Short mmCIF file of C-alpha atoms in Angstrom, two decimals:
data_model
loop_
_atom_site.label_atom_id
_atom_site.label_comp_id
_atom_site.label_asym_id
_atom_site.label_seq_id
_atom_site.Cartn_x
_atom_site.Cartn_y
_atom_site.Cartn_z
CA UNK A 1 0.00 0.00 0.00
CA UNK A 2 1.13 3.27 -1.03
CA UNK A 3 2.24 5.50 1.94
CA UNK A 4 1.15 8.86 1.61
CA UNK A 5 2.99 10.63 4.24
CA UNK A 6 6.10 9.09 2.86
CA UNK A 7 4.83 10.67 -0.83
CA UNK A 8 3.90 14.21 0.91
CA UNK A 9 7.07 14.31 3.13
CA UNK A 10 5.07 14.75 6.46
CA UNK A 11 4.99 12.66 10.02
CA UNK A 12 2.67 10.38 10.74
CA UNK A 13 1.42 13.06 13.48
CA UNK A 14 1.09 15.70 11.08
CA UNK A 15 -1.28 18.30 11.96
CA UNK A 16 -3.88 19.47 8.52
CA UNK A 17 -1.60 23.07 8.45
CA UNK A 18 1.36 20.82 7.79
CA UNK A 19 -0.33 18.33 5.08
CA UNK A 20 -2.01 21.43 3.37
CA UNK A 21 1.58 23.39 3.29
CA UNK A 22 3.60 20.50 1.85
CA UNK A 23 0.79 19.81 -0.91
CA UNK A 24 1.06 23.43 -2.13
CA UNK A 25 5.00 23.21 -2.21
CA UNK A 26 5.15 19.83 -4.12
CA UNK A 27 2.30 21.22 -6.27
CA UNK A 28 4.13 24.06 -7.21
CA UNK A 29 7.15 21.96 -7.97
CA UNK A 30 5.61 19.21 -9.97
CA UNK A 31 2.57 20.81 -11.35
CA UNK A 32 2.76 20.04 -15.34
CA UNK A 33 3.50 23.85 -16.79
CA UNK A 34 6.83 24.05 -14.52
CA UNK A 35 7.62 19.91 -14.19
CA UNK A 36 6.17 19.31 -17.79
CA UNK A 37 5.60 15.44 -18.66
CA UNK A 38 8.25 13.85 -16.70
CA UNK A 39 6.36 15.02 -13.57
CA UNK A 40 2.60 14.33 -14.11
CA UNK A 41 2.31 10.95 -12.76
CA UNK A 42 4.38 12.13 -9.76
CA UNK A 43 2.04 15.12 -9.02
CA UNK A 44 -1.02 12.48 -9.36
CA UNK A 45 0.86 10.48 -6.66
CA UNK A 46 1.10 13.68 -4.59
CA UNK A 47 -2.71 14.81 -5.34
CA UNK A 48 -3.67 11.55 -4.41
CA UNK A 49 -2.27 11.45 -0.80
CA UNK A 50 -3.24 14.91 -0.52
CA UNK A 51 -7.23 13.93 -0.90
CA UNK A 52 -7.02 11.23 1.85
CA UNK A 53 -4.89 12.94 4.35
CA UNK A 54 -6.89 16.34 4.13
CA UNK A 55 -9.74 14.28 4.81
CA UNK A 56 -10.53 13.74 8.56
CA UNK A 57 -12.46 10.39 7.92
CA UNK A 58 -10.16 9.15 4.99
CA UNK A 59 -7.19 9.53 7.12
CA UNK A 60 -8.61 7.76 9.38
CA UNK A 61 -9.24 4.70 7.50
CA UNK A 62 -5.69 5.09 6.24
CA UNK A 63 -4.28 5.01 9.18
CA UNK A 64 -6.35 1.48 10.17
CA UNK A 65 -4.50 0.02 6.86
CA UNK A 66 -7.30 0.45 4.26
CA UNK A 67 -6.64 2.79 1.23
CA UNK A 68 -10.04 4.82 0.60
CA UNK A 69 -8.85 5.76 -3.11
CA UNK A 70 -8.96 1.56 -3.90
CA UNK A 71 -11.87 -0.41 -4.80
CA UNK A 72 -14.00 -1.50 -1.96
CA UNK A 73 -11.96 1.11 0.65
CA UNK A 74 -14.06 3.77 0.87
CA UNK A 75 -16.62 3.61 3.95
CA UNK A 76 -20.26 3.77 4.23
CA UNK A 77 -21.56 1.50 0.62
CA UNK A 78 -24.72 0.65 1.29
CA UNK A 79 -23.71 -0.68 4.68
CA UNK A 80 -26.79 2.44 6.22
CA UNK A 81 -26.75 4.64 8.37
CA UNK A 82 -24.89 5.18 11.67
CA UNK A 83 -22.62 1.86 10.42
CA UNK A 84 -19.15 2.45 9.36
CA UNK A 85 -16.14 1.44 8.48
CA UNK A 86 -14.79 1.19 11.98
CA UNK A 87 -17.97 -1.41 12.91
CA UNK A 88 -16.83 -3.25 10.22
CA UNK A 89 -13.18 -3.74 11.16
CA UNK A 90 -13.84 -4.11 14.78
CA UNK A 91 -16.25 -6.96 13.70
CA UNK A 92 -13.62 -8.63 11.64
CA UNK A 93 -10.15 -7.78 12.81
CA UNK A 94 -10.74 -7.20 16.79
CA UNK A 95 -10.67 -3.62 16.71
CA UNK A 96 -7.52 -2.38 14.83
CA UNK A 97 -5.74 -1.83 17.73
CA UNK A 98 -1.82 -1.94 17.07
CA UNK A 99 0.38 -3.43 19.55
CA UNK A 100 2.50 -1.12 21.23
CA UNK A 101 5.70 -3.08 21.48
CA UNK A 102 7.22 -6.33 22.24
CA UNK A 103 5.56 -8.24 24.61
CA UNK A 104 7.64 -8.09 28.16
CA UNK A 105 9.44 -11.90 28.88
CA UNK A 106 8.82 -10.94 32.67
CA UNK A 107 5.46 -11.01 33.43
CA UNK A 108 3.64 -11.07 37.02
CA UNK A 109 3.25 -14.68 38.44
CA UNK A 110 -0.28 -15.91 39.22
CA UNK A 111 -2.20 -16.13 42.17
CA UNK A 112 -2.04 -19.48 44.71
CA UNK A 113 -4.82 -20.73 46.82
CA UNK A 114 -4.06 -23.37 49.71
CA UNK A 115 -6.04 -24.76 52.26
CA UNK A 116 -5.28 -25.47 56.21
CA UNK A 117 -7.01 -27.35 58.86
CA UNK A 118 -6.96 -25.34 61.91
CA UNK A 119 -8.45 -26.30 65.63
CA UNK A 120 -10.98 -24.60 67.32
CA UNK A 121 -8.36 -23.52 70.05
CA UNK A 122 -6.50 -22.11 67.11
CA UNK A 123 -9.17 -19.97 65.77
CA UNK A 124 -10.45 -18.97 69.13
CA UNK A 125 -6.82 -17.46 70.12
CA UNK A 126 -5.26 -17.57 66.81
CA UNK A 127 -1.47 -19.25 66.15
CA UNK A 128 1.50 -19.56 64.18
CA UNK A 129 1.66 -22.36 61.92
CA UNK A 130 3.82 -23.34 58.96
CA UNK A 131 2.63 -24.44 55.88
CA UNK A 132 4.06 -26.43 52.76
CA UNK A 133 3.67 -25.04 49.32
CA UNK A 134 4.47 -26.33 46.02
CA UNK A 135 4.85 -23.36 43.82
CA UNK A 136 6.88 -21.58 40.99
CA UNK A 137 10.11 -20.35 42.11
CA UNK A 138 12.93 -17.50 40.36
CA UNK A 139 15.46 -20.62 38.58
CA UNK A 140 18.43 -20.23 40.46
CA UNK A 141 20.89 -21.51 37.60
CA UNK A 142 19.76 -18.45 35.19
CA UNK A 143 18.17 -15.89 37.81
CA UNK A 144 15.22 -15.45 35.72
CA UNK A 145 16.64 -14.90 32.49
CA UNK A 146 16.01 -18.14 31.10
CA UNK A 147 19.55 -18.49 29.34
CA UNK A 148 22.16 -20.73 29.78
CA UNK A 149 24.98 -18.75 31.93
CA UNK A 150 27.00 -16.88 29.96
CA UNK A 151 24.75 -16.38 27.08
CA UNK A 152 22.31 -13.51 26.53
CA UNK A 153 18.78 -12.85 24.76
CA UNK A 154 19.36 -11.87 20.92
CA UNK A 155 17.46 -9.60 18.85
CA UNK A 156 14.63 -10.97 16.82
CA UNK A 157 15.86 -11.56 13.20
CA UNK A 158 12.28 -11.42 11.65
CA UNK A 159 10.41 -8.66 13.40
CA UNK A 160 13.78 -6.78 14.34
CA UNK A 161 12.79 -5.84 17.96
CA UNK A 162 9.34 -5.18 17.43
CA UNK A 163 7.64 -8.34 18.65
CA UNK A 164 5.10 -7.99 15.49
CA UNK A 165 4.63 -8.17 12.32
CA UNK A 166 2.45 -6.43 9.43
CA UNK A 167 1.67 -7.33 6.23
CA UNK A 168 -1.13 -6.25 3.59
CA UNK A 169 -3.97 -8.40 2.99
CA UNK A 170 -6.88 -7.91 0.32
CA UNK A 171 -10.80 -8.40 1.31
CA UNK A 172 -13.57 -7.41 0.16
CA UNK A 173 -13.46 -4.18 1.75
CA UNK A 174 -10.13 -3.30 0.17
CA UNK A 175 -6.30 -4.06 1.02
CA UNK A 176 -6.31 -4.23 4.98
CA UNK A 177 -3.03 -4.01 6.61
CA UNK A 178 -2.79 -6.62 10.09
CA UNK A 179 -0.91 -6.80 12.81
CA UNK A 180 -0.15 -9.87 14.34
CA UNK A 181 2.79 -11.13 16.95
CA UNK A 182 5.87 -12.36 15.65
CA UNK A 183 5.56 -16.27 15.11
CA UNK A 184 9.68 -16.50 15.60
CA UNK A 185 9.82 -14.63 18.77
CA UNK A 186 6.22 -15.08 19.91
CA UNK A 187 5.70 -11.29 20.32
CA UNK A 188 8.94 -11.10 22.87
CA UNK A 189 10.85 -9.19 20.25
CA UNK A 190 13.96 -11.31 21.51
CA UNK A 191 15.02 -15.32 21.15
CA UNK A 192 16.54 -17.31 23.51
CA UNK A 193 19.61 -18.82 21.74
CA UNK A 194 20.83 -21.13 24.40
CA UNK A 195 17.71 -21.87 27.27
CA UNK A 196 18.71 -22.66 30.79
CA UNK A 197 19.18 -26.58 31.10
CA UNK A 198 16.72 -26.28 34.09
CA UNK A 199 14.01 -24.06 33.76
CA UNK A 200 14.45 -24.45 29.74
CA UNK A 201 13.88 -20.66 29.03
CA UNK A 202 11.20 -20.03 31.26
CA UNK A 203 13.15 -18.26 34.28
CA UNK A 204 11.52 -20.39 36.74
CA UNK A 205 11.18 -23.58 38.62
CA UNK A 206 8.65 -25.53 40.70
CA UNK A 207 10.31 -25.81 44.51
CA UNK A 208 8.48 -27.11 47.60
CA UNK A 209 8.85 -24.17 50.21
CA UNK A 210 7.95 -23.76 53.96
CA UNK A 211 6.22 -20.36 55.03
CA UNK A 212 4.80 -19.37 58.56
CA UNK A 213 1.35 -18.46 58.68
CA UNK A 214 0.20 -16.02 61.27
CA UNK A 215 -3.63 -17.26 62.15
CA UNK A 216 -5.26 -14.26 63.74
CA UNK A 217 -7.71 -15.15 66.24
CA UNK A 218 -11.69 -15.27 65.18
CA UNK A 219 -11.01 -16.85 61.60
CA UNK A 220 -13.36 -19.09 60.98
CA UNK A 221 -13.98 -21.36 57.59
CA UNK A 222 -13.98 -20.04 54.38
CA UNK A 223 -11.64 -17.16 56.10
CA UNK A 224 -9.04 -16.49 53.76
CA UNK A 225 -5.54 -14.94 54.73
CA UNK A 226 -3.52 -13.13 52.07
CA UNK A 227 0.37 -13.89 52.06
CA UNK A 228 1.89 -10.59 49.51
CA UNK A 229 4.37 -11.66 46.58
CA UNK A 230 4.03 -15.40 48.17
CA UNK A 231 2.38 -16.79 45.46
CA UNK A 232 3.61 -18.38 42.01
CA UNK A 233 6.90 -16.36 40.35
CA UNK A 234 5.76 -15.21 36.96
CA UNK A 235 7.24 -16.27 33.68
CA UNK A 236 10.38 -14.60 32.85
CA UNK A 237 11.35 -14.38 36.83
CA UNK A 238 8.74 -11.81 37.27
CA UNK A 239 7.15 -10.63 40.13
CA UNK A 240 5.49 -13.15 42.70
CA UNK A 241 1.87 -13.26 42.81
CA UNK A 242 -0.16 -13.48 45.95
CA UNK A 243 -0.76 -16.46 47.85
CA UNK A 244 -3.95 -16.91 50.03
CA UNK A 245 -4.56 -19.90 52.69
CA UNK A 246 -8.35 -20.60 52.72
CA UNK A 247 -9.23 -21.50 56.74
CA UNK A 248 -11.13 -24.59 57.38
CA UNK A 249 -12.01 -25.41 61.26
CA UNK A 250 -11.92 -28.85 62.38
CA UNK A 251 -15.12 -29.83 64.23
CA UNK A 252 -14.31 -30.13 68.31
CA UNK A 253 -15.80 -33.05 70.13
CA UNK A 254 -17.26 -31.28 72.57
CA UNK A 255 -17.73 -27.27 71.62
CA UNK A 256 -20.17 -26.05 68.89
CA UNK A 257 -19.45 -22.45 67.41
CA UNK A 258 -22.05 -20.16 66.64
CA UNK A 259 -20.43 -16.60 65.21
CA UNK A 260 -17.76 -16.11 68.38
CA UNK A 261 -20.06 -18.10 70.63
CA UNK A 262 -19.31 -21.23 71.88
CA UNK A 263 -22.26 -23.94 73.02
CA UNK A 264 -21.90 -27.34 75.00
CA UNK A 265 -24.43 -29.46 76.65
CA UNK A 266 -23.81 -30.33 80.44
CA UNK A 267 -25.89 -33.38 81.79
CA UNK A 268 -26.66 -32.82 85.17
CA UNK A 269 -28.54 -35.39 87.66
CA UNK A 270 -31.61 -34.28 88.46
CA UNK A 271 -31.13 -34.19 92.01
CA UNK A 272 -28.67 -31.64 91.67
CA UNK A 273 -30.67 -29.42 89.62
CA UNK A 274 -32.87 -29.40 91.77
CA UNK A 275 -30.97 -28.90 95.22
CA UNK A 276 -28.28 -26.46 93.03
CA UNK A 277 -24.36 -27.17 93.22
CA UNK A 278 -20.96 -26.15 91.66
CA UNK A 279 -19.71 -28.64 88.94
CA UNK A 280 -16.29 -27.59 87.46
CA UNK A 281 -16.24 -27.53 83.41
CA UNK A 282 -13.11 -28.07 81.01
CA UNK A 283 -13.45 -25.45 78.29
CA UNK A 284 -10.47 -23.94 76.45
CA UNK A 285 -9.22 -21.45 78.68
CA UNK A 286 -8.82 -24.48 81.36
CA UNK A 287 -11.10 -25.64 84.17
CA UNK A 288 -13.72 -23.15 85.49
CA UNK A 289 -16.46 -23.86 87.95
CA UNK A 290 -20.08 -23.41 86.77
CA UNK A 291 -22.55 -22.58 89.50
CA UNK A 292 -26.00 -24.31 89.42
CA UNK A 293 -28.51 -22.83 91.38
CA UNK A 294 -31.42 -24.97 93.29
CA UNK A 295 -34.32 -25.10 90.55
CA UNK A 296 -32.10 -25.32 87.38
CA UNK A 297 -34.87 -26.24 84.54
CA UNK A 298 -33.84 -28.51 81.84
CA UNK A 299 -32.26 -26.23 79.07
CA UNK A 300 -31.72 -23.38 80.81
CA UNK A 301 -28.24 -21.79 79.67
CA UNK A 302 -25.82 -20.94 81.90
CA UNK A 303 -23.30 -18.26 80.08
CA UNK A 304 -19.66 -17.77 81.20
CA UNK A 305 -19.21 -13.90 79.35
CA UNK A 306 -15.84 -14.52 77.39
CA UNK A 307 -14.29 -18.03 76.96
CA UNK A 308 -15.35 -18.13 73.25
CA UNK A 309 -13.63 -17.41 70.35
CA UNK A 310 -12.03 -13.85 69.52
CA UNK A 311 -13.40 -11.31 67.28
CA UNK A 312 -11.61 -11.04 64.01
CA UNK A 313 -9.19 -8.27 63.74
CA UNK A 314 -11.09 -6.76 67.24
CA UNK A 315 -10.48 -6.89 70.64
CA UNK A 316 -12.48 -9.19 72.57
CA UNK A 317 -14.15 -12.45 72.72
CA UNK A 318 -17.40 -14.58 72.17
CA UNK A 319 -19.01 -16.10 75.55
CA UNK A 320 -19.61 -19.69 75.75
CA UNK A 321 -23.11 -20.98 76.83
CA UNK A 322 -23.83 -24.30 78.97
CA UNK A 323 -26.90 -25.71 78.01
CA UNK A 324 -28.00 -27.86 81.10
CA UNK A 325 -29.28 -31.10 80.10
CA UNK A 326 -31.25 -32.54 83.22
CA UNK A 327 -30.84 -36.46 83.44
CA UNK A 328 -34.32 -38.29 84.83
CA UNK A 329 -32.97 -41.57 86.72
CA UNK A 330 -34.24 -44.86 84.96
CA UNK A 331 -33.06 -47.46 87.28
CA UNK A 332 -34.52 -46.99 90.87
CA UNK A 333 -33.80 -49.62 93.76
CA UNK A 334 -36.64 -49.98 96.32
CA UNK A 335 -34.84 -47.52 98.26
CA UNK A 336 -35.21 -45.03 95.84
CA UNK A 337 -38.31 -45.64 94.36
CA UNK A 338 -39.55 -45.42 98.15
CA UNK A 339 -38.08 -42.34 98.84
CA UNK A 340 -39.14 -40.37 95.43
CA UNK A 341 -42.88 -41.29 96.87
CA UNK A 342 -42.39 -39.80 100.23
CA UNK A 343 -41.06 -37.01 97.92
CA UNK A 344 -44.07 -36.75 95.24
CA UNK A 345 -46.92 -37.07 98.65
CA UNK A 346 -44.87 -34.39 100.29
CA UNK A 347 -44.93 -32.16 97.31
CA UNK A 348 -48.64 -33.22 96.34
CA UNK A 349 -47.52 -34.98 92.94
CA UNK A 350 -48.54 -38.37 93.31
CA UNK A 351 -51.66 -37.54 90.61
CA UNK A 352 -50.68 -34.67 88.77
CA UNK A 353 -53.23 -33.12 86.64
CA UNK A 354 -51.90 -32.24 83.13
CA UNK A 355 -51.71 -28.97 81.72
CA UNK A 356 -51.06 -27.95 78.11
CA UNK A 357 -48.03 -25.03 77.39
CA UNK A 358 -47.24 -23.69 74.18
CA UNK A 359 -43.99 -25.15 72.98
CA UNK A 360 -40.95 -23.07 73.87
CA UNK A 361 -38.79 -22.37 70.34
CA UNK A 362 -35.71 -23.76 72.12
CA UNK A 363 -37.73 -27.46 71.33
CA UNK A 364 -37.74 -26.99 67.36
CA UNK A 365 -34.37 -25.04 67.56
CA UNK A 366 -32.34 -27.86 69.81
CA UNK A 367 -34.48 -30.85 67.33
CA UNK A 368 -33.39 -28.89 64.57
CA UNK A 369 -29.64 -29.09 65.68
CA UNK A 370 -30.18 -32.43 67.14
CA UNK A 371 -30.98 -33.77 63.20
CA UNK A 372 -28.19 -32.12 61.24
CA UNK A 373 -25.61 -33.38 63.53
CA UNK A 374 -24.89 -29.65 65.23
#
């Protein structure tokens, strides 16, 4: 394709004052009365560029690598209204958009995403733990170059640096000029004459690494914790991407977390709920006594303000509630049995009469837990 700036003499970036002012100075110069024969076909060429690049939209079109002067390349042929030459290209060829350069060798690693097991007594007061990762390391043979020691990255013999190539196509809208990365260097602009014998040109290596982990207290699972530059070294040695460990709490035999709460079920006999007493309790912080006073009603909660789990990235902690569980004896001796009369005649509760109570949401909430396992 002809290239008019070359044919006016201008820049690329020439402004319409500088087009217009070399037109009229090659016109001058080549116009037939002064240049006679030997110069008409040149001052066609020049007349030529002249009536795309004074043109706003022709230039344009130029510019995108379609000459509006040839058959098919002007815009707008039946095509209607409000759809233009630009629609067209972007439909067919991505846009137009010219690369800007070679394509960088070192390029920003990706992301890594690891998971850890943590106890509840981790999560309630956090911990440091380390953790195993297999991820992409800088190769320490070539530093991240990629080439065998002592050798360097070479120019690009095809594309000469560039990292693309162009070349002039015809369709039926005209000759369209492409752009499209260099197939020798794969848009790098450089080749790799002699790749490192251990990475083999990629600048990087897969290494199993240990890293500590600080677990603040109150994660919980699905928590994630971001580790900066920890993740996989990009191609080329290039920076480290982030690496995030995904938090999942292992059940606890006897604890059940709700938020920063903590529940457990305490059986008492009912004897002692009903005379009261002080039963000591293993809960995470160590033992602490729980007092039961005389009456205790089967599910009442007991709460003991801050022996759960710590609030995330706050000060503070969850409480953890007893639920009493009140155990009815099944196996009675004479003695017993004898003695739990004298008890029910005293008290009047040898007939009792029934009496209907609306069911207390604790029933349906504690059934509920009681068939998904909580």
């Amino acid at each position: 394709m002809t290239d008019y700036y070359e044919t006016l003499g201008v820049a690329r970036d020439a402004s319409a004052e500088q087009i217009k002012k070399a037109y009229r100075k090659l016109a001058r110069e080549l116009h037939p009365d002064v240049a006679g024969e030997a110069g008409e076909e040149r001052f066609k060429d020049v007349a030529r560029a002249y009536e795309v690049l004074s043109n706003p939209e022709k230039r344009q079109q130029y510019d995108m690598g379609v000459d509006p002067t040839s058959p098919g390349g002007a815009a707008g042929g039946g095509f209607g209204q409000g759809f233009g030459f630009q629609d067209i290209f972007e439909t067919f060829f991505g846009g137009g958009g010219q690369p800007s350069g070679p394509v960088p060798r070192a390029r920003r690693g990706q992301d890594a995403l690891v998971r850890m097991d943590v106890d509840l007594a981790e999560a309630a007061f956090g911990a440091k733990r380390e953790l195993q990762v297999d991820t992409a390391v800088v190769c320490g043979t070539c530093g991240g170059d990629g080439c065998r020691p002592g050798t360097d990255v070479r120019t690009c013999e095809v594309c000469h640096g560039r990292g693309n190539v162009q070349r002039v196509a015809r369709s039926f809208l005209g000759q369209v000029m492409t752009t499209a990365p260099c197939a020798a260097c794969q848009g790098f602009g450089t080749v790799i004459p002699e790749p490192c014998p251990d990475c083999s040109g990629e600048g990087r290596v897969r290494s199993r690494r240990t890293l500590t982990v600080n677990v603040p207290a109150g994660v919980d699972t699905g928590t994630r914790i971001k580790l900066t530059s920890q993740g996989e070294v990009g191609p080329g040695g290039g920076p480290a991407g982030d690496l995030y460990v995904e938090i999942r709490e292992k059940p606890h035999e006897t604890f059940v977390r709700r938020g920063d709460d903590l529940h457990c079920t305490l059986p008492v006999p009912m004897t002692a709920a009903a005379l009261g007493t002080v039963l000591e309790l293993d809960t995470l912080d160590g033992p602490q006594e729980i007092d039961l006073r005389a009456g205790t009603q089967p599910g009442q909660i007991v709460t003991l303000k801050g022996l759960g789990v710590g609030h995330l990235h706050s000060g503070g902690r969850g409480d953890l509630n007893v639920h009493v569980e009140v155990q009815v004896p099944t196996a009675l001796d004479d003695e017993q049995t004898e003695l739990l009369r004298s008890l029910a005649e005293l008290r009047g509760e040898e007939r009792p009469e029934p009496r209907l109570a609306a069911a207390h949401p604790g029933v349906f909430s504690r059934l509920r837990d009681k068939l998904s396992g909580r």
